[in-house]
Short mmCIF file of C-alpha atoms and ligand atoms in Angstrom, two decimals:
data_model
loop_
_atom_site.label_atom_id
_atom_site.label_comp_id
_atom_site.label_asym_id
_atom_site.label_seq_id
_atom_site.Cartn_x
_atom_site.Cartn_y
_atom_site.Cartn_z
CA MET A 1 0.00 0.00 0.00
CA VAL A 2 1.39 3.38 -1.03
CA SER A 3 1.29 5.97 1.71
CA LEU A 4 2.06 9.62 2.26
CA ASN A 5 5.66 8.71 3.05
CA GLY A 6 7.98 11.22 1.37
CA LYS A 7 5.15 13.33 -0.03
CA ASN A 8 5.51 17.11 0.22
CA ILE A 9 2.37 18.60 1.66
CA VAL A 10 1.59 22.28 2.15
CA VAL A 11 -1.06 22.74 4.83
CA GLY A 12 -2.95 26.03 4.61
CA VAL A 13 -4.48 27.08 7.92
CA THR A 14 -7.18 29.74 8.22
CA GLY A 15 -8.79 31.55 11.16
CA SER A 16 -11.31 29.04 12.46
CA ILE A 17 -11.76 27.58 15.89
CA ALA A 18 -11.22 24.19 14.23
CA VAL A 19 -7.57 25.15 13.91
CA PHE A 20 -6.77 23.13 17.04
CA LYS A 21 -7.44 20.09 14.87
CA ALA A 22 -4.87 21.35 12.32
CA ALA A 23 -2.08 20.76 14.83
CA ILE A 24 -3.21 17.15 15.23
CA LEU A 25 -3.59 16.86 11.46
CA VAL A 26 -0.04 18.07 10.81
CA ARG A 27 1.24 15.69 13.49
CA LEU A 28 -0.53 12.78 11.79
CA LEU A 29 0.87 13.78 8.38
CA THR A 30 4.45 13.95 9.62
CA GLY A 31 3.82 10.66 11.41
CA GLU A 32 2.99 9.15 8.01
CA GLY A 33 6.39 10.30 6.75
CA ALA A 34 5.14 13.36 4.84
CA ASN A 35 7.19 16.57 4.67
CA VAL A 36 4.90 19.36 5.80
CA LYS A 37 5.12 23.12 5.42
CA VAL A 38 2.40 25.25 6.97
CA VAL A 39 1.03 28.51 5.54
CA MET A 40 -1.20 30.49 7.90
CA THR A 41 -3.50 33.40 7.22
CA PRO A 42 -2.90 36.40 9.51
CA LEU A 43 -6.12 35.60 11.43
CA ALA A 44 -5.12 31.95 11.93
CA LYS A 45 -2.26 33.19 14.15
CA GLU A 46 -4.89 34.52 16.57
CA PHE A 47 -6.28 31.01 17.00
CA ILE A 48 -3.06 29.01 17.31
CA THR A 49 0.52 30.14 17.64
CA PRO A 50 2.98 29.74 14.78
CA LEU A 51 5.28 28.16 17.37
CA THR A 52 2.88 25.25 17.83
CA MET A 53 2.46 24.73 14.10
CA ALA A 54 6.21 25.09 13.45
CA THR A 55 6.93 22.52 16.13
CA VAL A 56 4.48 19.91 14.83
CA SER A 57 5.43 20.48 11.18
CA LYS A 58 9.18 20.66 11.90
CA ASN A 59 9.40 23.63 9.52
CA PRO A 60 9.16 27.42 9.89
CA ILE A 61 5.67 28.83 9.42
CA LEU A 62 4.88 31.04 6.46
CA VAL A 63 2.43 33.90 6.94
CA ASP A 64 3.75 37.00 5.21
CA PHE A 65 4.86 37.59 1.65
CA PHE A 66 8.30 38.40 3.05
CA ASN A 67 10.18 38.03 6.31
CA PRO A 68 9.85 41.45 8.05
CA GLU A 69 13.16 40.86 9.89
CA ASN A 70 15.40 40.50 6.83
CA GLY A 71 13.14 41.14 3.82
CA GLU A 72 13.57 37.57 2.56
CA TRP A 73 10.83 36.73 0.04
CA ASN A 74 8.47 33.84 0.81
CA SER A 75 7.88 32.55 -2.68
CA HIS A 76 4.40 31.18 -3.17
CA VAL A 77 5.50 29.93 -6.58
CA SER A 78 8.30 27.74 -5.24
CA LEU A 79 6.01 26.56 -2.44
CA GLY A 80 3.41 25.57 -5.02
CA GLU A 81 6.06 23.77 -7.05
CA TRP A 82 7.43 21.95 -4.01
CA ALA A 83 4.03 20.58 -3.01
CA ASP A 84 2.64 17.21 -4.07
CA ALA A 85 -0.59 18.29 -2.39
CA TYR A 86 -2.02 21.48 -0.96
CA LEU A 87 -4.39 20.86 1.91
CA ILE A 88 -6.38 23.79 3.26
CA ALA A 89 -7.70 22.75 6.66
CA PRO A 90 -9.58 24.32 8.24
CA ALA A 91 -10.96 26.38 5.35
CA THR A 92 -13.25 29.20 6.46
CA ALA A 93 -16.18 30.55 4.41
CA ASN A 94 -14.09 33.67 3.82
CA THR A 95 -11.07 31.82 2.40
CA ILE A 96 -13.32 29.55 0.32
CA ALA A 97 -15.03 32.63 -1.15
CA LYS A 98 -11.69 34.25 -1.94
CA MET A 99 -10.37 31.08 -3.56
CA ALA A 100 -13.51 30.82 -5.68
CA GLY A 101 -13.10 34.44 -6.74
CA GLY A 102 -9.37 34.30 -7.42
CA ILE A 103 -8.52 36.85 -4.71
CA ALA A 104 -4.87 36.78 -3.73
CA ASP A 105 -4.42 39.02 -0.69
CA ASN A 106 -2.43 36.64 1.51
CA LEU A 107 0.24 33.98 1.10
CA LEU A 108 -2.22 31.09 1.50
CA LEU A 109 -4.23 32.41 -1.46
CA THR A 110 -1.30 33.27 -3.73
CA THR A 111 0.03 29.77 -3.08
CA TYR A 112 -3.36 28.36 -4.06
CA LEU A 113 -3.41 30.30 -7.33
CA SER A 114 0.07 29.17 -8.30
CA ALA A 115 -0.17 25.55 -7.09
CA LYS A 116 0.01 22.93 -9.83
CA CYS A 117 -0.61 20.02 -7.45
CA PRO A 118 -4.00 18.63 -6.39
CA VAL A 119 -5.74 20.84 -3.83
CA PHE A 120 -7.81 19.49 -0.93
CA ILE A 121 -10.15 21.74 1.03
CA ALA A 122 -11.66 20.84 4.41
CA PRO A 123 -14.34 23.46 5.19
CA ALA A 124 -15.06 24.41 8.79
CA MET A 125 -17.77 26.87 9.80
CA ASP A 126 -21.10 27.32 11.50
CA LEU A 127 -24.02 25.40 10.00
CA ASP A 128 -25.82 28.47 8.60
CA MET A 129 -22.68 29.82 7.00
CA TYR A 130 -22.05 26.41 5.45
CA ALA A 131 -25.63 26.06 4.23
CA HIS A 132 -25.74 29.59 2.76
CA THR A 133 -26.21 29.63 -1.00
CA ALA A 134 -23.14 31.84 -1.42
CA THR A 135 -20.92 29.31 0.36
CA GLN A 136 -22.47 26.38 -1.49
CA ASP A 137 -22.01 28.17 -4.81
CA ASN A 138 -18.38 28.89 -3.96
CA ILE A 139 -17.75 25.27 -3.03
CA ALA A 140 -19.43 24.09 -6.22
CA ARG A 141 -17.25 26.46 -8.20
CA LEU A 142 -14.09 25.23 -6.47
CA LYS A 143 -15.08 21.68 -7.41
CA THR A 144 -15.38 22.65 -11.07
CA TYR A 145 -11.81 23.99 -10.83
CA GLY A 146 -10.71 20.44 -9.93
CA ASN A 147 -10.28 20.94 -6.18
CA HIS A 148 -11.18 18.12 -3.81
CA ILE A 149 -13.65 19.03 -1.08
CA ILE A 150 -13.36 16.99 2.10
CA GLU A 151 -16.92 17.29 3.40
CA PRO A 152 -17.43 18.63 6.91
CA GLY A 153 -19.16 16.45 9.46
CA VAL A 154 -22.41 16.92 11.37
CA GLY A 155 -22.21 17.57 15.09
CA GLU A 156 -21.83 20.17 17.79
CA LEU A 157 -20.27 23.40 16.55
CA ALA A 158 -18.27 26.08 18.36
CA SER A 159 -21.40 28.23 18.51
CA GLY A 160 -23.18 25.53 20.50
CA LEU A 161 -25.48 24.82 17.59
CA VAL A 162 -25.65 21.37 16.10
CA GLY A 163 -25.43 20.81 12.34
CA LYS A 164 -23.16 20.35 9.34
CA GLY A 165 -19.97 22.39 9.39
CA ARG A 166 -17.48 20.65 11.70
CA MET A 167 -14.16 20.16 9.95
CA ALA A 168 -13.63 16.50 9.05
CA GLU A 169 -11.62 14.67 11.70
CA PRO A 170 -7.83 14.77 11.14
CA VAL A 171 -7.63 10.99 10.89
CA ASP A 172 -10.29 11.02 8.15
CA ILE A 173 -8.50 13.79 6.25
CA VAL A 174 -5.28 11.76 6.34
CA GLY A 175 -7.30 8.73 5.18
CA TYR A 176 -8.69 10.78 2.27
CA LEU A 177 -5.17 11.83 1.19
CA ASN A 178 -3.84 8.30 1.61
CA GLU A 179 -6.59 6.92 -0.58
CA TYR A 180 -5.95 9.63 -3.18
CA PHE A 181 -2.23 8.95 -3.38
CA CYS A 182 -2.71 5.21 -3.31
CA LYS A 183 -5.09 5.41 -6.25
CA CYS A 184 -2.78 7.91 -7.85
CA THR A 185 0.06 5.55 -8.48
CA THR A 186 -1.43 2.64 -10.41
CA LEU A 187 -0.73 4.28 -13.78
CA THR A 188 2.31 6.32 -12.79
CA GLY A 189 4.86 6.34 -15.59
CA LYS A 190 2.29 5.53 -18.30
CA LYS A 191 1.67 8.05 -21.07
CA ILE A 192 -1.86 8.03 -22.41
CA MET A 193 -3.43 10.10 -25.16
CA VAL A 194 -7.19 10.71 -25.17
CA THR A 195 -9.19 12.37 -27.93
CA ALA A 196 -12.48 14.03 -27.02
CA GLY A 197 -15.27 16.14 -28.48
CA GLY A 198 -16.55 16.70 -31.97
CA THR A 199 -14.52 18.18 -34.80
CA ILE A 200 -15.44 21.37 -36.60
CA GLU A 201 -15.11 21.36 -40.38
CA ALA A 202 -15.08 24.83 -41.86
CA ILE A 203 -17.21 25.59 -44.93
CA ASP A 204 -16.32 29.27 -45.04
CA PRO A 205 -15.28 31.82 -42.36
CA VAL A 206 -18.81 31.72 -40.92
CA ARG A 207 -20.20 28.21 -41.34
CA PHE A 208 -19.05 24.78 -40.33
CA ILE A 209 -20.12 21.13 -40.11
CA SER A 210 -19.98 19.49 -36.69
CA ASN A 211 -21.88 17.05 -34.47
CA HIS A 212 -23.50 16.83 -31.04
CA SER A 213 -20.51 15.42 -29.15
CA SER A 214 -20.02 17.18 -25.78
CA GLY A 215 -16.67 15.57 -24.93
CA LYS A 216 -17.99 14.54 -21.49
CA MET A 217 -17.05 10.87 -21.81
CA GLY A 218 -13.55 11.61 -23.11
CA VAL A 219 -12.87 14.23 -20.45
CA ALA A 220 -14.11 11.86 -17.72
CA ILE A 221 -11.73 9.17 -18.99
CA ALA A 222 -8.81 11.62 -19.23
CA GLU A 223 -9.46 12.81 -15.66
CA GLU A 224 -9.79 9.28 -14.28
CA LEU A 225 -6.52 8.22 -15.93
CA ALA A 226 -4.73 11.33 -14.63
CA SER A 227 -6.08 10.68 -11.13
CA ARG A 228 -4.37 7.28 -11.28
CA GLY A 229 -1.02 8.91 -12.06
CA ALA A 230 -0.92 8.57 -15.87
CA GLU A 231 0.65 11.38 -17.88
CA VAL A 232 -2.39 12.30 -19.96
CA THR A 233 -2.48 14.35 -23.14
CA LEU A 234 -5.97 15.36 -24.16
CA ILE A 235 -6.42 16.09 -27.84
CA LYS A 236 -9.41 18.33 -27.55
CA GLY A 237 -11.89 18.99 -30.31
CA ASN A 238 -15.01 21.05 -29.68
CA ILE A 239 -16.10 20.25 -26.12
CA THR A 240 -18.70 21.80 -23.85
CA VAL A 241 -17.31 20.71 -20.46
CA PRO A 242 -14.37 22.12 -18.50
CA VAL A 243 -11.20 20.09 -18.02
CA THR A 244 -10.56 20.58 -14.34
CA ASP A 245 -7.54 18.39 -13.67
CA ARG A 246 -4.52 20.63 -14.02
CA ARG A 247 -2.21 17.67 -14.60
CA ILE A 248 -3.76 16.98 -18.02
CA LYS A 249 -1.84 18.41 -20.96
CA ILE A 250 -4.31 19.85 -23.44
CA ILE A 251 -3.75 20.17 -27.17
CA GLU A 252 -6.55 21.80 -29.10
CA ALA A 253 -7.24 20.26 -32.49
CA LEU A 254 -10.58 21.40 -33.80
CA SER A 255 -10.66 19.92 -37.31
CA ALA A 256 -10.34 16.27 -38.34
CA GLU A 257 -7.14 17.14 -40.19
CA GLY A 258 -5.69 19.02 -37.18
CA MET A 259 -6.60 16.13 -34.92
CA TYR A 260 -4.97 13.66 -37.30
CA LYS A 261 -1.73 15.66 -37.24
CA ALA A 262 -1.72 16.00 -33.43
CA CYS A 263 -2.53 12.31 -32.87
CA THR A 264 0.03 10.89 -35.29
CA GLU A 265 2.69 13.14 -33.76
CA ILE A 266 1.91 12.24 -30.14
CA PHE A 267 0.92 8.56 -30.42
CA PRO A 268 4.49 7.19 -30.93
CA ASN A 269 5.48 8.60 -27.50
CA THR A 270 2.59 7.01 -25.62
CA ASP A 271 1.71 3.66 -24.10
CA ALA A 272 -1.96 3.92 -25.02
CA ALA A 273 -4.53 5.97 -26.88
CA VAL A 274 -8.24 6.23 -26.16
CA MET A 275 -10.11 7.53 -29.18
CA CYS A 276 -13.28 9.15 -27.88
CA ALA A 277 -13.54 12.04 -30.32
CA ALA A 278 -16.46 12.18 -32.72
CA VAL A 279 -14.35 12.93 -35.77
CA ALA A 280 -16.22 14.13 -38.84
CA ASP A 281 -16.19 11.51 -41.59
CA TYR A 282 -16.54 14.18 -44.27
CA THR A 283 -15.21 17.70 -44.64
CA PRO A 284 -15.86 20.32 -47.33
CA SER A 285 -13.70 19.63 -50.39
CA GLU A 286 -12.66 23.26 -50.33
CA VAL A 287 -12.89 25.93 -47.66
CA SER A 288 -14.02 29.24 -49.06
CA GLY A 289 -11.95 32.24 -47.93
CA GLU A 290 -15.05 34.44 -48.13
CA LYS A 291 -18.58 33.93 -46.85
CA ILE A 292 -20.49 32.04 -49.54
CA LYS A 293 -23.44 34.14 -50.70
CA LYS A 294 -26.86 32.58 -50.83
CA ASP A 295 -29.01 32.71 -53.98
CA GLU A 296 -32.34 31.25 -54.99
CA SER A 297 -31.03 27.80 -55.96
CA ASN A 298 -30.36 24.81 -53.67
CA TRP A 299 -26.81 24.39 -52.49
CA LEU A 300 -24.92 21.17 -53.02
CA LEU A 301 -21.76 21.20 -50.95
CA PRO A 302 -19.02 18.86 -52.20
CA LEU A 303 -17.48 16.87 -49.33
CA LYS A 304 -14.41 14.68 -49.20
CA ARG A 305 -13.53 11.88 -46.77
CA THR A 306 -11.43 12.71 -43.72
CA LYS A 307 -8.63 10.45 -42.56
CA ASP A 308 -9.59 7.71 -40.14
CA ILE A 309 -7.30 8.63 -37.25
CA ALA A 310 -7.94 5.51 -35.16
CA GLY A 311 -7.45 3.38 -38.29
CA GLU A 312 -4.10 5.07 -39.02
CA LEU A 313 -2.92 4.64 -35.44
CA GLY A 314 -3.97 0.98 -35.69
CA LYS A 315 -1.39 0.57 -38.47
CA LEU A 316 1.34 2.33 -36.45
CA LYS A 317 0.57 0.89 -33.04
CA GLN A 318 3.27 -1.79 -32.58
CA GLY A 319 2.91 -2.73 -28.90
CA ARG A 320 0.69 0.22 -27.92
CA LEU A 321 -2.79 -0.14 -26.56
CA LEU A 322 -5.45 1.33 -28.82
CA VAL A 323 -9.01 1.83 -27.62
CA GLY A 324 -11.90 3.07 -29.75
CA PHE A 325 -15.55 3.96 -29.43
CA ALA A 326 -18.46 2.88 -31.55
CA LEU A 327 -21.59 4.97 -31.33
CA GLU A 328 -24.24 3.07 -33.23
CA THR A 329 -27.93 3.37 -33.97
CA THR A 330 -28.48 -0.01 -35.69
CA ASP A 331 -26.87 -3.42 -35.81
CA GLU A 332 -24.68 -2.32 -32.92
CA ASP A 333 -22.64 -5.44 -32.16
CA ARG A 334 -21.79 -6.27 -35.74
CA ASN A 335 -20.70 -2.69 -36.52
CA ALA A 336 -18.61 -2.44 -33.36
CA LEU A 337 -16.86 -5.76 -34.03
CA ARG A 338 -16.11 -4.69 -37.59
CA LYS A 339 -14.54 -1.43 -36.35
CA LEU A 340 -12.57 -3.32 -33.71
CA LYS A 341 -10.98 -5.47 -36.43
CA GLU A 342 -10.66 -2.85 -39.19
CA LYS A 343 -9.00 -0.26 -36.96
CA ASN A 344 -6.82 -2.87 -35.19
CA LEU A 345 -8.12 -1.80 -31.76
CA ASP A 346 -7.48 -3.80 -28.59
CA PHE A 347 -10.96 -3.11 -27.33
CA ILE A 348 -13.90 -0.99 -28.34
CA LEU A 349 -16.50 0.76 -26.21
CA LEU A 350 -19.90 0.30 -27.74
CA ASN A 351 -22.75 2.66 -26.98
CA SER A 352 -26.06 2.76 -28.73
CA LEU A 353 -28.16 5.86 -29.23
CA ARG A 354 -31.16 3.50 -28.85
CA ASP A 355 -30.36 3.03 -25.14
CA GLU A 356 -32.03 5.38 -22.71
CA GLY A 357 -29.49 7.59 -20.92
CA ALA A 358 -26.74 6.91 -23.46
CA GLY A 359 -24.97 9.07 -25.99
CA PHE A 360 -24.33 12.75 -26.61
CA GLY A 361 -24.55 15.38 -23.92
CA HIS A 362 -25.95 13.10 -21.19
CA ASP A 363 -24.13 12.78 -17.87
CA THR A 364 -24.82 9.06 -18.12
CA ASN A 365 -23.98 6.40 -20.64
CA LYS A 366 -24.48 2.69 -21.24
CA ILE A 367 -21.54 0.82 -22.65
CA ALA A 368 -20.32 -2.63 -23.52
CA ILE A 369 -16.61 -3.39 -23.80
CA LEU A 370 -15.77 -5.72 -26.71
CA HIS A 371 -12.30 -7.23 -26.81
CA GLN A 372 -10.20 -8.58 -29.71
CA ASN A 373 -10.29 -12.05 -28.12
CA GLY A 374 -14.08 -12.12 -28.40
CA SER A 375 -14.89 -11.52 -24.72
CA ARG A 376 -17.20 -8.72 -23.64
CA GLN A 377 -18.47 -6.93 -20.54
CA ASP A 378 -21.81 -5.15 -20.41
CA TYR A 379 -22.38 -2.32 -17.95
CA PRO A 380 -25.72 -0.87 -16.83
CA VAL A 381 -26.54 2.82 -17.35
CA ALA A 382 -24.19 4.77 -15.09
CA ALA A 383 -22.64 8.22 -14.69
CA LYS A 384 -19.95 8.84 -17.30
CA LYS A 385 -17.52 9.49 -14.42
CA ASP A 386 -18.23 6.00 -13.02
CA LEU A 387 -17.95 4.32 -16.40
CA ALA A 388 -14.61 6.10 -16.80
CA LYS A 389 -13.45 4.09 -13.75
CA ASN A 390 -14.52 0.80 -15.42
CA ILE A 391 -12.71 1.84 -18.60
CA ALA A 392 -9.59 2.86 -16.65
CA ASP A 393 -9.67 -0.52 -14.84
CA THR A 394 -9.77 -2.27 -18.22
CA ILE A 395 -6.87 -0.14 -19.48
CA GLU A 396 -4.91 -1.09 -16.36
CA ASN A 397 -5.58 -4.77 -17.03
CA TYR A 398 -3.94 -4.38 -20.43
CA LEU A 399 -1.06 -2.10 -19.44
CA LEU A 400 0.03 -3.56 -16.10
O1 LIG B 1 -15.79 4.54 -37.94
P1 LIG B 1 -16.32 5.28 -36.76
O2 LIG B 1 -16.27 6.76 -36.91
O3 LIG B 1 -17.66 4.86 -36.29
O4 LIG B 1 -15.32 4.86 -35.59
C1 LIG B 1 -15.38 5.38 -34.33
C2 LIG B 1 -14.02 5.33 -33.69
O5 LIG B 1 -13.01 5.75 -34.58
C3 LIG B 1 -13.92 6.25 -32.50
O6 LIG B 1 -12.99 5.70 -31.60
C4 LIG B 1 -13.43 7.54 -33.14
O7 LIG B 1 -12.77 8.38 -32.20
C5 LIG B 1 -12.48 7.02 -34.19
N1 LIG B 1 -12.38 7.84 -35.41
C6 LIG B 1 -11.21 8.46 -35.71
N2 LIG B 1 -11.08 9.15 -36.90
C7 LIG B 1 -12.11 9.28 -37.74
C8 LIG B 1 -13.33 8.66 -37.43
C9 LIG B 1 -13.43 7.95 -36.27
O8 LIG B 1 -10.26 8.37 -34.94
N3 LIG B 1 -11.97 9.98 -38.85
#
């Protein structure tokens, strides 16, 4: 079991009565073998002394942008680079709001804005503050930025009231991080390319041909693979969802031709490729430099075939794993098996537009995994994020 041993963790401490738990938390983290540096907001110092936090973390405490004694600069950038994880515990409503709004008026916040590592936030506040729409909106926004929220517990609060808002217990926070880092290592060292979204095929400077792909499934797969430690490159067509995991390298390739170029360049340096993009099969034979004027007659637009990217990669793959999708409306199994063979894929993810809750734009999907050796697994309708876990498990079975 992989642990926090040797991990560099920055603990951000804010001005909440729950700060007494932060001392225990830091003690537990160092006990696990983690290297801990503590950043405190100015108000946090009123709740617990820097001496206590410095003693338990075995490192000097950082509060100011510079050391007032000698002017030495406390670099939030190098702190963010040093960290394997940034844990903000306790996180007050005020700090959460500032993080959501990109405010950077103390060292804890500037470190947050420059951190490239995963960020974990353990809120702590009174129940009404926690339940307030503003706080809930801020937390929801922080989640969309890819931060991990460690939910507060229900119980007696400093105010004497009882409700949700108590910072999670230090032992549970350490458990959360342990689980994250444990999960994080299964694909460490593997380079995986994922294509996602629809392509956009220009007709003229104004018009284009595209499709309904949202990119949700591809992004969910990319994020799941990155969360397991893979070095993920996302070749991104036209997508409607944010990519929140900052570890994912994004290359935008909006047209089928652009995506072909990006994929054939990157694929040789990968261990696997997951082809989720809905690549246009046809593109205008010529792109007009000027807006095409309408007249009274019908318009026949000449189209030419695009390159089959997955098919090309299938020819180049050597030992690499190649995974494709088949979105079908009829004769699903036969079409998917044909694509599996023709494109030289290792396995194909079949989804049918005839299934309820499957296909474009939905948060759910229904897939079957068909393998070269003839075996298959069928999954019930599930959230795309959960199916991404099944797909990542299957990729692990091939790669490990
Ligand atoms: O042949 P079809 O488009 O149905 O195949 C779907 C699979 O092939 C998907 O994995 C898709 O990403 C990939 N594909 C591709 N390049 C194309 C067309 C499809 O990579 N031009």
